[in-house]
């Protein structure tokens, strides 16, 4: 074709969109404001302790395989995916725990130990998850929703699946144990949503996990980014780092290029892997933004934010799983404090990532690397992180020492943290939201920011804030939607 595409932002959505546009024959330039690729999926190395700064859970691995297959190549030749046996280990406040595993029989046995009637309940939940997956993922995740008629055609299916229910309501229809209800309703938190508000469409995650398993990229997610960078360079994609896009330029209502801090790149098509709220408020003149996008910018509910503590230890904790969920004494009430009251509380729940459980090379010999991720309110809360962050970080480390990591402070090599302020400044996330807008029913499909730009022609959106939503499968599917729009 010879036409030029500029992709703004090199998160997974931008990388996937660049590759898909290149496979269609476009000349592609990928522009990233940071000095490395990956966006939130970055990495930090301190004294040979390696930390991923973003996503660590790989589901739907075939979506990555597809990117290499576009050019007749094999993903396994570039990066190894390691299938995990224990997907998540849940630690409850009373000291009990539950292992959610790749082995179905072992998972069912652990469910039976906690509450025998919930064995059948989990199986019926999984069967329902499959039905939702077959519509919500197979049929709709990779389809554009910029026309209302497209949304209206899906309404009968959505009503049939009762997608107006929340994830919590759907789980409670099947499970009786409060512990298991918590364990099987946390999935929306992985994409920034409150289980008590998030549409049960996201219950499809249960079947998605069973279908493809849960994997970890050897060397960490950052090595997956490097593998994709290698592929892009091999296929002639131009990569420009350290350039912040300041404006998308237009000619007669169509995009004509992007103006950056260090130059200008002309283009007949622009794909934005930025937060849509930032795109429409900062990179375009308001008179060129459609009223639909302006309304979303004004009224859309943003996702929660994240507080992440990174730390290394001078000993190993072999009893700690790769992925641990440490649940606090409150569940509904804590989520209400985060999403609705928007206050910082003394108690919390933690996602603890121990990559050295799978890949010991990510820390010095005999040591472990960790990050502890805690959901918090976004910056609309007014929380002063400059004042609160040190104490909050120490509270998290002390809690882990009391529960999973005895002697932690004695064996602590170092620690540091990222607050919502870092997400706002580094990744240009409005209000420091961790996942753009929340995955609510009225912020899904046509109601979400459209993949086709709402304003200028030949502008496209990928990433967490647009259809189909956040999470690695979501942002990779958003690139497939844009591929269809470019074809």
C-alpha angles and dihedrals in degrees: 000000000000092000117138125239123190117199115201112210130019104228117127090278092054094044092049091046091050091052094046092048090049091051087057090057101259123142101242132202118185114202121195128179093209122073093244137041127254104065106215088002092078131131140227127200121199119176091334093311107125123207132186109216097202141019118008103169117084115198126163091031090181089075088067092042088057092059092059093040089058085075098036093261135128120238091211089064089062106034136006121231114207115208112224122224095201107045098184132355111207118207114197126206093250092059096260120126139197127206115212102200144183088239106082095202092054091047091051091048091054091047089051090052091056099039120346097205089060092068089078089038093057091048091052090046089053092048090052090046088056091054091050091047092053090058106025097043110017096043106024113024095078098037123098117245103191093118122070090220088063089056094046091055090059096049096090091053092046092050091047089054091045090232090168087077119092124246089249092053091049093050091047089055088066109026131056104185113091090214093054092043088058094045094051097042100053094086095095088060087065088064098036102267138126110241088220092058106025117104113255088238082094089064084084086082090080092062093038089058092048091047099053105011127226118286142184124212111237107249091022134280089297089068089055088055090051091050090053090046089055090051092049093051091047090053095049101255111156111230120200117186132189094029119123113206109231102177143007106222124216137203118196092338096313128102112258102176147305129275113216136187089261106029150326131280120196119215142167090211132030125198115196119208091179131107103283092226089057092044095054096041101039112022102043134052107253093234088064094051117096118239090243091063092044090054091050091049089053103041110020115117112235125222125254120275131239135236110197127190116196118197143159129212131210091222134044127250102208094176092062114093125227091254118029128176112202107197120203129220092272129050114166092029093050092050089049089054091051102041105028112019090032096209133141111243135197092239127058146162120242137209104207117198118199105176092173087071085074104021113029091185089079091079136030116280112290092013138101135220121210144173124200115204120197123186111232137168117281121248094275081082093071092229109165101227092179086067102030104040101081094050093043091051091051091048090055093049092047091050091051090049091054093048121023107001112049114194091015097148091049090054099037111128094184142319138204135165147213120220131194086266089065091052089051096049101034101038098025091238109165110240089000092279110174097214107021110243122007120263096246124152091247090049096053134097110343091006092059123079105289124246088226108067116260098229123008120055120249093025117127135183132216132171141059098321098056133060127332095017147235130333126068095282090049098051092043090052091050087062089053089054091053090047088059091049091051095046 
